[in-house]
PDB file of C-alpha atoms and ligand atoms in Angstrom:
ATOM      1  CA  UNK A   1      17.684  56.323  61.810  1.00  0.00           C
ATOM      2  CA  UNK A   2      21.141  56.399  63.332  1.00  0.00           C
ATOM      3  CA  UNK A   3      22.639  58.544  65.993  1.00  0.00           C
ATOM      4  CA  UNK A   4      25.650  56.270  65.898  1.00  0.00           C
ATOM      5  CA  UNK A   5      28.547  58.646  65.340  1.00  0.00           C
ATOM      6  CA  UNK A   6      31.899  56.982  64.739  1.00  0.00           C
ATOM      7  CA  UNK A   7      33.671  59.519  66.906  1.00  0.00           C
ATOM      8  CA  UNK A   8      34.385  58.944  70.584  1.00  0.00           C
ATOM      9  CA  UNK A   9      33.713  62.302  72.254  1.00  0.00           C
ATOM     10  CA  UNK A  10      35.404  62.529  75.675  1.00  0.00           C
ATOM     11  CA  UNK A  11      33.636  65.813  76.440  1.00  0.00           C
ATOM     12  CA  UNK A  12      30.149  64.273  76.480  1.00  0.00           C
ATOM     13  CA  UNK A  13      29.080  61.537  78.888  1.00  0.00           C
ATOM     14  CA  UNK A  14      28.174  58.174  77.397  1.00  0.00           C
ATOM     15  CA  UNK A  15      25.805  55.582  78.884  1.00  0.00           C
ATOM     16  CA  UNK A  16      28.271  52.796  78.073  1.00  0.00           C
ATOM     17  CA  UNK A  17      31.177  54.577  79.795  1.00  0.00           C
ATOM     18  CA  UNK A  18      29.160  55.628  82.873  1.00  0.00           C
ATOM     19  CA  UNK A  19      28.061  51.995  83.246  1.00  0.00           C
ATOM     20  CA  UNK A  20      31.672  50.857  82.865  1.00  0.00           C
ATOM     21  CA  UNK A  21      32.637  53.277  85.633  1.00  0.00           C
ATOM     22  CA  UNK A  22      29.922  51.882  87.930  1.00  0.00           C
ATOM     23  CA  UNK A  23      31.112  48.336  87.183  1.00  0.00           C
ATOM     24  CA  UNK A  24      34.639  49.256  88.234  1.00  0.00           C
ATOM     25  CA  UNK A  25      36.021  49.277  84.664  1.00  0.00           C
ATOM     26  CA  UNK A  26      38.593  51.674  83.296  1.00  0.00           C
ATOM     27  CA  UNK A  27      37.123  52.860  79.994  1.00  0.00           C
ATOM     28  CA  UNK A  28      35.611  56.167  81.076  1.00  0.00           C
ATOM     29  CA  UNK A  29      36.457  59.857  81.032  1.00  0.00           C
ATOM     30  CA  UNK A  30      36.089  62.456  83.817  1.00  0.00           C
ATOM     31  CA  UNK A  31      32.762  63.545  82.352  1.00  0.00           C
ATOM     32  CA  UNK A  32      31.441  59.973  82.765  1.00  0.00           C
ATOM     33  CA  UNK A  33      32.875  59.698  86.263  1.00  0.00           C
ATOM     34  CA  UNK A  34      31.036  62.897  87.217  1.00  0.00           C
ATOM     35  CA  UNK A  35      27.681  61.400  86.189  1.00  0.00           C
ATOM     36  CA  UNK A  36      28.587  58.053  87.766  1.00  0.00           C
ATOM     37  CA  UNK A  37      29.437  59.829  91.036  1.00  0.00           C
ATOM     38  CA  UNK A  38      26.148  61.708  90.863  1.00  0.00           C
ATOM     39  CA  UNK A  39      24.360  58.345  90.654  1.00  0.00           C
ATOM     40  CA  UNK A  40      26.428  56.892  93.481  1.00  0.00           C
ATOM     41  CA  UNK A  41      25.680  59.888  95.717  1.00  0.00           C
ATOM     42  CA  UNK A  42      21.997  60.194  94.917  1.00  0.00           C
ATOM     43  CA  UNK A  43      21.246  56.511  94.485  1.00  0.00           C
ATOM     44  CA  UNK A  44      23.799  54.794  96.709  1.00  0.00           C
ATOM     45  CA  UNK A  45      22.822  51.404  95.322  1.00  0.00           C
ATOM     46  CA  UNK A  46      23.968  52.247  91.790  1.00  0.00           C
ATOM     47  CA  UNK A  47      26.984  49.931  91.930  1.00  0.00           C
ATOM     48  CA  UNK A  48      24.871  47.074  93.319  1.00  0.00           C
ATOM     49  CA  UNK A  49      22.330  47.633  90.558  1.00  0.00           C
ATOM     50  CA  UNK A  50      25.020  47.508  87.854  1.00  0.00           C
ATOM     51  CA  UNK A  51      26.887  44.488  89.233  1.00  0.00           C
ATOM     52  CA  UNK A  52      23.764  42.457  90.012  1.00  0.00           C
ATOM     53  CA  UNK A  53      22.539  43.179  86.489  1.00  0.00           C
ATOM     54  CA  UNK A  54      25.778  41.754  85.028  1.00  0.00           C
ATOM     55  CA  UNK A  55      25.454  38.709  87.272  1.00  0.00           C
ATOM     56  CA  UNK A  56      21.907  37.928  86.137  1.00  0.00           C
ATOM     57  CA  UNK A  57      22.963  38.334  82.508  1.00  0.00           C
ATOM     58  CA  UNK A  58      25.746  35.797  83.012  1.00  0.00           C
ATOM     59  CA  UNK A  59      23.312  33.354  84.676  1.00  0.00           C
ATOM     60  CA  UNK A  60      20.719  33.767  81.931  1.00  0.00           C
ATOM     61  CA  UNK A  61      23.218  33.279  79.087  1.00  0.00           C
ATOM     62  CA  UNK A  62      24.694  30.261  80.887  1.00  0.00           C
ATOM     63  CA  UNK A  63      21.228  28.699  81.279  1.00  0.00           C
ATOM     64  CA  UNK A  64      20.343  29.369  77.657  1.00  0.00           C
ATOM     65  CA  UNK A  65      23.608  27.898  76.382  1.00  0.00           C
ATOM     66  CA  UNK A  66      23.205  24.837  78.606  1.00  0.00           C
ATOM     67  CA  UNK A  67      19.687  24.396  77.248  1.00  0.00           C
ATOM     68  CA  UNK A  68      21.125  24.217  73.722  1.00  0.00           C
ATOM     69  CA  UNK A  69      20.770  27.801  72.452  1.00  0.00           C
ATOM     70  CA  UNK A  70      23.730  28.548  70.198  1.00  0.00           C
ATOM     71  CA  UNK A  71      22.915  31.977  68.765  1.00  0.00           C
ATOM     72  CA  UNK A  72      22.749  35.227  70.723  1.00  0.00           C
ATOM     73  CA  UNK A  73      21.960  38.796  69.699  1.00  0.00           C
ATOM     74  CA  UNK A  74      22.953  41.177  72.499  1.00  0.00           C
ATOM     75  CA  UNK A  75      21.268  44.556  71.944  1.00  0.00           C
ATOM     76  CA  UNK A  76      22.836  47.498  73.789  1.00  0.00           C
ATOM     77  CA  UNK A  77      25.691  45.200  74.727  1.00  0.00           C
ATOM     78  CA  UNK A  78      27.957  47.725  76.472  1.00  0.00           C
ATOM     79  CA  UNK A  79      31.717  47.749  76.797  1.00  0.00           C
ATOM     80  CA  UNK A  80      33.569  44.459  77.194  1.00  0.00           C
ATOM     81  CA  UNK A  81      33.750  43.603  80.871  1.00  0.00           C
ATOM     82  CA  UNK A  82      34.738  40.713  83.137  1.00  0.00           C
ATOM     83  CA  UNK A  83      32.579  37.906  81.731  1.00  0.00           C
ATOM     84  CA  UNK A  84      31.165  38.702  78.314  1.00  0.00           C
ATOM     85  CA  UNK A  85      28.214  37.038  76.632  1.00  0.00           C
ATOM     86  CA  UNK A  86      30.334  35.179  74.054  1.00  0.00           C
ATOM     87  CA  UNK A  87      32.687  33.912  76.774  1.00  0.00           C
ATOM     88  CA  UNK A  88      29.811  32.643  78.913  1.00  0.00           C
ATOM     89  CA  UNK A  89      27.950  31.124  75.956  1.00  0.00           C
ATOM     90  CA  UNK A  90      31.063  29.468  74.507  1.00  0.00           C
ATOM     91  CA  UNK A  91      31.994  28.064  77.924  1.00  0.00           C
ATOM     92  CA  UNK A  92      28.792  25.978  77.767  1.00  0.00           C
ATOM     93  CA  UNK A  93      28.633  25.565  73.993  1.00  0.00           C
ATOM     94  CA  UNK A  94      31.944  26.141  72.214  1.00  0.00           C
ATOM     95  CA  UNK A  95      30.176  26.678  68.873  1.00  0.00           C
ATOM     96  CA  UNK A  96      27.943  29.478  70.205  1.00  0.00           C
ATOM     97  CA  UNK A  97      27.744  32.632  68.088  1.00  0.00           C
ATOM     98  CA  UNK A  98      27.183  36.114  69.451  1.00  0.00           C
ATOM     99  CA  UNK A  99      26.320  39.388  67.721  1.00  0.00           C
ATOM    100  CA  UNK A 100      26.897  42.441  69.898  1.00  0.00           C
ATOM    101  CA  UNK A 101      25.015  45.607  68.962  1.00  0.00           C
ATOM    102  CA  UNK A 102      25.605  49.040  70.480  1.00  0.00           C
ATOM    103  CA  UNK A 103      25.437  52.587  69.153  1.00  0.00           C
ATOM    104  CA  UNK A 104      28.408  53.866  71.155  1.00  0.00           C
ATOM    105  CA  UNK A 105      31.618  53.965  69.074  1.00  0.00           C
ATOM    106  CA  UNK A 106      33.732  53.059  72.101  1.00  0.00           C
ATOM    107  CA  UNK A 107      31.950  49.697  72.253  1.00  0.00           C
ATOM    108  CA  UNK A 108      32.813  49.027  68.624  1.00  0.00           C
ATOM    109  CA  UNK A 109      36.465  49.965  69.165  1.00  0.00           C
ATOM    110  CA  UNK A 110      36.952  47.831  72.278  1.00  0.00           C
ATOM    111  CA  UNK A 111      34.712  45.038  71.031  1.00  0.00           C
ATOM    112  CA  UNK A 112      36.647  44.629  67.803  1.00  0.00           C
ATOM    113  CA  UNK A 113      39.913  44.462  69.728  1.00  0.00           C
ATOM    114  CA  UNK A 114      38.495  41.786  72.025  1.00  0.00           C
ATOM    115  CA  UNK A 115      36.933  39.750  69.236  1.00  0.00           C
ATOM    116  CA  UNK A 116      39.738  39.973  66.701  1.00  0.00           C
ATOM    117  CA  UNK A 117      40.515  36.273  66.864  1.00  0.00           C
ATOM    118  CA  UNK A 118      36.937  35.119  67.422  1.00  0.00           C
ATOM    119  CA  UNK A 119      35.146  34.236  64.200  1.00  0.00           C
ATOM    120  CA  UNK A 120      31.963  33.311  66.058  1.00  0.00           C
ATOM    121  CA  UNK A 121      31.295  36.821  67.351  1.00  0.00           C
ATOM    122  CA  UNK A 122      30.777  40.242  65.805  1.00  0.00           C
ATOM    123  CA  UNK A 123      30.222  43.718  67.116  1.00  0.00           C
ATOM    124  CA  UNK A 124      27.980  45.996  65.089  1.00  0.00           C
ATOM    125  CA  UNK A 125      27.571  49.701  65.708  1.00  0.00           C
ATOM    126  CA  UNK A 126      23.880  50.404  65.278  1.00  0.00           C
ATOM    127  CA  UNK A 127      20.882  51.892  66.993  1.00  0.00           C
ATOM    128  CA  UNK A 128      18.450  49.482  68.660  1.00  0.00           C
ATOM    129  CA  UNK A 129      15.646  51.845  67.694  1.00  0.00           C
ATOM    130  CA  UNK A 130      16.287  50.873  64.093  1.00  0.00           C
ATOM    131  CA  UNK A 131      15.850  47.073  64.277  1.00  0.00           C
ATOM    132  CA  UNK A 132      15.285  46.622  60.538  1.00  0.00           C
ATOM    133  CA  UNK A 133      18.748  48.007  59.727  1.00  0.00           C
ATOM    134  CA  UNK A 134      20.281  45.687  62.329  1.00  0.00           C
ATOM    135  CA  UNK A 135      18.340  42.689  60.991  1.00  0.00           C
ATOM    136  CA  UNK A 136      19.608  43.375  57.467  1.00  0.00           C
ATOM    137  CA  UNK A 137      23.183  44.170  58.474  1.00  0.00           C
ATOM    138  CA  UNK A 138      25.506  41.866  56.496  1.00  0.00           C
ATOM    139  CA  UNK A 139      27.588  41.040  59.596  1.00  0.00           C
ATOM    140  CA  UNK A 140      24.440  39.846  61.348  1.00  0.00           C
ATOM    141  CA  UNK A 141      23.001  37.864  58.471  1.00  0.00           C
ATOM    142  CA  UNK A 142      26.389  36.211  57.897  1.00  0.00           C
ATOM    143  CA  UNK A 143      26.575  35.047  61.517  1.00  0.00           C
ATOM    144  CA  UNK A 144      23.019  34.336  62.603  1.00  0.00           C
ATOM    145  CA  UNK A 145      20.762  31.714  61.018  1.00  0.00           C
ATOM    146  CA  UNK A 146      17.202  32.882  61.645  1.00  0.00           C
ATOM    147  CA  UNK A 147      15.865  29.395  60.868  1.00  0.00           C
ATOM    148  CA  UNK A 148      17.516  28.166  64.078  1.00  0.00           C
ATOM    149  CA  UNK A 149      16.670  29.322  67.630  1.00  0.00           C
ATOM    150  CA  UNK A 150      18.126  32.656  68.676  1.00  0.00           C
ATOM    151  CA  UNK A 151      18.352  34.303  72.104  1.00  0.00           C
ATOM    152  CA  UNK A 152      17.695  38.033  71.887  1.00  0.00           C
ATOM    153  CA  UNK A 153      19.075  39.902  74.872  1.00  0.00           C
ATOM    154  CA  UNK A 154      17.821  43.271  76.059  1.00  0.00           C
ATOM    155  CA  UNK A 155      19.962  43.654  79.158  1.00  0.00           C
ATOM    156  CA  UNK A 156      19.619  47.088  80.772  1.00  0.00           C
ATOM    157  CA  UNK A 157      18.843  48.707  77.428  1.00  0.00           C
ATOM    158  CA  UNK A 158      15.067  49.179  77.157  1.00  0.00           C
ATOM    159  CA  UNK A 159      14.997  51.615  80.096  1.00  0.00           C
ATOM    160  CA  UNK A 160      17.198  53.843  77.923  1.00  0.00           C
ATOM    161  CA  UNK A 161      14.302  54.168  75.488  1.00  0.00           C
ATOM    162  CA  UNK A 162      11.475  56.589  76.094  1.00  0.00           C
ATOM    163  CA  UNK A 163       7.843  55.547  75.709  1.00  0.00           C
ATOM    164  CA  UNK A 164       7.468  57.381  72.399  1.00  0.00           C
ATOM    165  CA  UNK A 165      10.274  55.179  71.016  1.00  0.00           C
ATOM    166  CA  UNK A 166       7.995  52.201  71.618  1.00  0.00           C
ATOM    167  CA  UNK A 167      10.347  49.638  73.192  1.00  0.00           C
ATOM    168  CA  UNK A 168       7.553  47.016  73.107  1.00  0.00           C
ATOM    169  CA  UNK A 169       7.434  47.351  69.342  1.00  0.00           C
ATOM    170  CA  UNK A 170      11.195  46.729  69.154  1.00  0.00           C
ATOM    171  CA  UNK A 171      10.820  43.539  71.225  1.00  0.00           C
ATOM    172  CA  UNK A 172       7.905  42.513  68.985  1.00  0.00           C
ATOM    173  CA  UNK A 173      10.035  43.079  65.875  1.00  0.00           C
ATOM    174  CA  UNK A 174      12.689  40.652  67.108  1.00  0.00           C
ATOM    175  CA  UNK A 175      10.108  38.151  68.420  1.00  0.00           C
ATOM    176  CA  UNK A 176       8.644  38.035  64.932  1.00  0.00           C
ATOM    177  CA  UNK A 177      12.071  37.385  63.392  1.00  0.00           C
ATOM    178  CA  UNK A 178      13.055  34.414  65.516  1.00  0.00           C
ATOM    179  CA  UNK A 179      11.709  30.858  65.215  1.00  0.00           C
ATOM    180  CA  UNK A 180       9.905  28.742  67.767  1.00  0.00           C
ATOM    181  CA  UNK A 181      12.208  27.684  70.615  1.00  0.00           C
ATOM    182  CA  UNK A 182      13.975  31.037  70.634  1.00  0.00           C
ATOM    183  CA  UNK A 183      14.283  33.172  73.750  1.00  0.00           C
ATOM    184  CA  UNK A 184      14.034  36.804  74.804  1.00  0.00           C
ATOM    185  CA  UNK A 185      15.759  38.074  77.940  1.00  0.00           C
ATOM    186  CA  UNK A 186      14.998  41.496  79.417  1.00  0.00           C
ATOM    187  CA  UNK A 187      16.464  43.249  82.437  1.00  0.00           C
ATOM    188  CA  UNK A 188      15.089  46.664  83.261  1.00  0.00           C
ATOM    189  CA  UNK A 189      15.113  49.424  85.898  1.00  0.00           C
ATOM    190  CA  UNK A 190      12.067  49.055  88.104  1.00  0.00           C
ATOM    191  CA  UNK A 191      10.457  52.186  89.383  1.00  0.00           C
ATOM    192  CA  UNK A 192      10.904  52.534  93.112  1.00  0.00           C
ATOM    193  CA  UNK A 193       8.053  55.056  93.281  1.00  0.00           C
ATOM    194  CA  UNK A 194      10.242  57.141  95.524  1.00  0.00           C
ATOM    195  CA  UNK A 195      12.141  60.413  95.421  1.00  0.00           C
ATOM    196  CA  UNK A 196      15.497  58.678  94.832  1.00  0.00           C
ATOM    197  CA  UNK A 197      14.524  56.847  91.650  1.00  0.00           C
ATOM    198  CA  UNK A 198      12.596  59.866  90.403  1.00  0.00           C
ATOM    199  CA  UNK A 199      15.668  62.056  90.923  1.00  0.00           C
ATOM    200  CA  UNK A 200      17.887  59.616  89.024  1.00  0.00           C
ATOM    201  CA  UNK A 201      15.345  59.308  86.235  1.00  0.00           C
ATOM    202  CA  UNK A 202      15.341  63.116  85.973  1.00  0.00           C
ATOM    203  CA  UNK A 203      19.160  63.107  85.871  1.00  0.00           C
ATOM    204  CA  UNK A 204      19.192  60.502  83.078  1.00  0.00           C
ATOM    205  CA  UNK A 205      16.681  62.564  81.121  1.00  0.00           C
ATOM    206  CA  UNK A 206      18.599  65.810  81.553  1.00  0.00           C
ATOM    207  CA  UNK A 207      21.954  64.171  80.697  1.00  0.00           C
ATOM    208  CA  UNK A 208      21.038  61.768  77.906  1.00  0.00           C
ATOM    209  CA  UNK A 209      17.487  62.836  76.970  1.00  0.00           C
ATOM    210  CA  UNK A 210      16.317  59.354  77.853  1.00  0.00           C
ATOM    211  CA  UNK A 211      15.777  56.979  80.752  1.00  0.00           C
ATOM    212  CA  UNK A 212      12.538  55.418  82.022  1.00  0.00           C
ATOM    213  CA  UNK A 213      12.106  53.480  85.218  1.00  0.00           C
ATOM    214  CA  UNK A 214       9.053  51.323  84.561  1.00  0.00           C
ATOM    215  CA  UNK A 215       6.591  49.523  86.797  1.00  0.00           C
ATOM    216  CA  UNK A 216       6.355  45.708  86.902  1.00  0.00           C
ATOM    217  CA  UNK A 217       3.232  45.877  84.721  1.00  0.00           C
ATOM    218  CA  UNK A 218       4.970  48.046  82.130  1.00  0.00           C
ATOM    219  CA  UNK A 219       7.989  45.723  82.068  1.00  0.00           C
ATOM    220  CA  UNK A 220       5.769  42.628  81.703  1.00  0.00           C
ATOM    221  CA  UNK A 221       4.029  44.318  78.759  1.00  0.00           C
ATOM    222  CA  UNK A 222       7.375  44.612  76.948  1.00  0.00           C
ATOM    223  CA  UNK A 223       7.348  40.813  76.493  1.00  0.00           C
ATOM    224  CA  UNK A 224       4.122  41.015  74.479  1.00  0.00           C
ATOM    225  CA  UNK A 225       2.697  37.546  73.752  1.00  0.00           C
ATOM    226  CA  UNK A 226       5.855  35.654  74.679  1.00  0.00           C
ATOM    227  CA  UNK A 227       5.633  33.020  77.386  1.00  0.00           C
ATOM    228  CA  UNK A 228       7.524  34.261  80.449  1.00  0.00           C
ATOM    229  CA  UNK A 229       9.332  31.392  82.158  1.00  0.00           C
ATOM    230  CA  UNK A 230       9.776  30.764  85.883  1.00  0.00           C
ATOM    231  CA  UNK A 231      10.310  32.605  88.142  1.00  0.00           C
ATOM    232  CA  UNK A 232       8.640  35.388  86.141  1.00  0.00           C
ATOM    233  CA  UNK A 233       9.842  38.968  86.282  1.00  0.00           C
ATOM    234  CA  UNK A 234      11.647  39.361  89.583  1.00  0.00           C
ATOM    235  CA  UNK A 235      14.399  41.407  91.193  1.00  0.00           C
ATOM    236  CA  UNK A 236      17.631  40.265  89.544  1.00  0.00           C
ATOM    237  CA  UNK A 237      19.197  38.546  92.608  1.00  0.00           C
ATOM    238  CA  UNK A 238      16.062  36.360  92.751  1.00  0.00           C
ATOM    239  CA  UNK A 239      16.170  35.349  89.107  1.00  0.00           C
ATOM    240  CA  UNK A 240      17.455  31.746  89.251  1.00  0.00           C
ATOM    241  CA  UNK A 241      20.203  32.497  91.767  1.00  0.00           C
ATOM    242  CA  UNK A 242      23.425  30.581  91.571  1.00  0.00           C
ATOM    243  CA  UNK A 243      23.338  27.616  93.998  1.00  0.00           C
ATOM    244  CA  UNK A 244      26.155  29.224  95.986  1.00  0.00           C
ATOM    245  CA  UNK A 245      24.268  32.528  96.171  1.00  0.00           C
ATOM    246  CA  UNK A 246      20.923  30.822  96.690  1.00  0.00           C
ATOM    247  CA  UNK A 247      20.195  32.632  99.983  1.00  0.00           C
ATOM    248  CA  UNK A 248      19.235  35.682  97.880  1.00  0.00           C
ATOM    249  CA  UNK A 249      16.185  33.705  96.809  1.00  0.00           C
ATOM    250  CA  UNK A 250      14.815  33.805 100.324  1.00  0.00           C
ATOM    251  CA  UNK A 251      16.407  36.673 102.213  1.00  0.00           C
ATOM    252  CA  UNK A 252      14.865  40.104 102.135  1.00  0.00           C
ATOM    253  CA  UNK A 253      16.474  42.217  99.433  1.00  0.00           C
ATOM    254  CA  UNK A 254      17.856  45.670 100.000  1.00  0.00           C
ATOM    255  CA  UNK A 255      15.881  48.517  98.510  1.00  0.00           C
ATOM    256  CA  UNK A 256      18.574  48.868  95.825  1.00  0.00           C
ATOM    257  CA  UNK A 257      18.454  45.231  94.775  1.00  0.00           C
ATOM    258  CA  UNK A 258      14.757  45.658  94.017  1.00  0.00           C
ATOM    259  CA  UNK A 259      15.334  48.461  91.543  1.00  0.00           C
ATOM    260  CA  UNK A 260      16.264  46.223  88.628  1.00  0.00           C
ATOM    261  CA  UNK A 261      14.307  43.192  87.487  1.00  0.00           C
ATOM    262  CA  UNK A 262      14.795  40.466  84.896  1.00  0.00           C
ATOM    263  CA  UNK A 263      12.695  37.992  82.988  1.00  0.00           C
ATOM    264  CA  UNK A 264      13.213  35.308  80.351  1.00  0.00           C
ATOM    265  CA  UNK A 265      10.634  34.260  77.790  1.00  0.00           C
ATOM    266  CA  UNK A 266      10.470  31.557  75.162  1.00  0.00           C
ATOM    267  CA  UNK A 267       8.823  31.820  71.800  1.00  0.00           C
ATOM    268  CA  UNK A 268       6.393  28.874  71.722  1.00  0.00           C
TER     269      UNK A 268
HETATM  270  C1  LIG B 301      23.496  50.118  80.913  1.00  0.00           C
HETATM  271  S1  LIG B 301      24.397  49.615  79.517  1.00  0.00           S
HETATM  272  C2  LIG B 301      24.036  47.873  79.510  1.00  0.00           C
HETATM  273  C3  LIG B 301      25.157  47.043  78.923  1.00  0.00           C
HETATM  274  C4  LIG B 301      24.908  45.533  78.911  1.00  0.00           C
HETATM  275  N1  LIG B 301      23.769  45.195  78.086  1.00  0.00           N
HETATM  276  C5  LIG B 301      24.707  44.998  80.293  1.00  0.00           C
HETATM  277  O1  LIG B 301      23.568  44.728  80.669  1.00  0.00           O
HETATM  278  O2  LIG B 301      25.669  44.869  81.038  1.00  0.00           O
HETATM  279  C6  LIG B 301      23.385  50.210  78.176  1.00  0.00           C
HETATM  280  C7  LIG B 301      24.069  50.108  76.827  1.00  0.00           C
HETATM  281  O3  LIG B 301      23.098  50.404  75.834  1.00  0.00           O
HETATM  282  C8  LIG B 301      23.706  51.209  74.843  1.00  0.00           C
HETATM  283  N2  LIG B 301      22.651  51.986  74.177  1.00  0.00           N
HETATM  284  C9  LIG B 301      21.882  52.974  74.702  1.00  0.00           C
HETATM  285  N3  LIG B 301      21.003  53.429  73.786  1.00  0.00           N
HETATM  286  C10 LIG B 301      21.238  52.700  72.658  1.00  0.00           C
HETATM  287  C11 LIG B 301      20.654  52.693  71.367  1.00  0.00           C
HETATM  288  N4  LIG B 301      19.647  53.543  71.058  1.00  0.00           N
HETATM  289  N5  LIG B 301      21.126  51.830  70.458  1.00  0.00           N
HETATM  290  C12 LIG B 301      22.141  50.969  70.763  1.00  0.00           C
HETATM  291  N6  LIG B 301      22.725  50.927  71.974  1.00  0.00           N
HETATM  292  C13 LIG B 301      22.280  51.782  72.912  1.00  0.00           C
HETATM  293  C14 LIG B 301      24.708  52.072  75.589  1.00  0.00           C
HETATM  294  O4  LIG B 301      25.725  52.559  74.729  1.00  0.00           O
HETATM  295  C15 LIG B 301      25.210  51.093  76.621  1.00  0.00           C
HETATM  296  O5  LIG B 301      26.346  50.413  76.170  1.00  0.00           O
END
């Protein structure tokens, strides 16, 4: 299965470009801005959700690299932005290797430009719903040694899969591929059980045909049998906050900050 066209179509909105717009990037078209503005107007916390998601990803990759992980597979990686996974990982472990996977051709184009001189990173255009093809991709098998621990990252990607696409099965596929000591990181939209999140979910469905805001129980189930590490699955500002930002661990979060959660698990 692939719906990974090689053509960048500026007339149709793209998840990667809308997200870039919300993050304050510059790689979007008017059609993406229109959707991004819809989110901002109807879910005023959209920018906070996007930026706090990037921040937790940076913290998680930093922790993993400091703990000795040297291989990362970033599924639904998005457009290059301020602090990318390979930059964070290589800051803590210069020999760290990163495979970026995304089905949007704009990610491939920008990723290749960014990674031209980096032999420890690749960007592969592929569909996360087809994990077997990704696993067998020659660029992945050349870079990643599946006999050594691997961190598999699902950052703000699984909520772009509908239930009938069985995101838990995709996580299970990768958990089965990686050896003991490996890690799985997931961040995911959390259902607010309110009119605002339901309206945005409906907008995602009508625009992209996908988008699921899941409950804490549903998100926990995505980890399957993996051992979820402290502090569990929590709102992203509360997931191992940076010492300088530590007050977010104790202060009451805004309603927006509670709409995206993260968790990290180890394969025993
Ligand atoms: C919200 S962005 C998250 C980007 C990045 N992981 C982060 O957390 O900052 C979601 C990304 O997933 C990609 N994506 C959505 N569906 C996908 C699929 N079926 N296969 C591969 N990538 C997909 C989009 O193109 C987009 O770049």
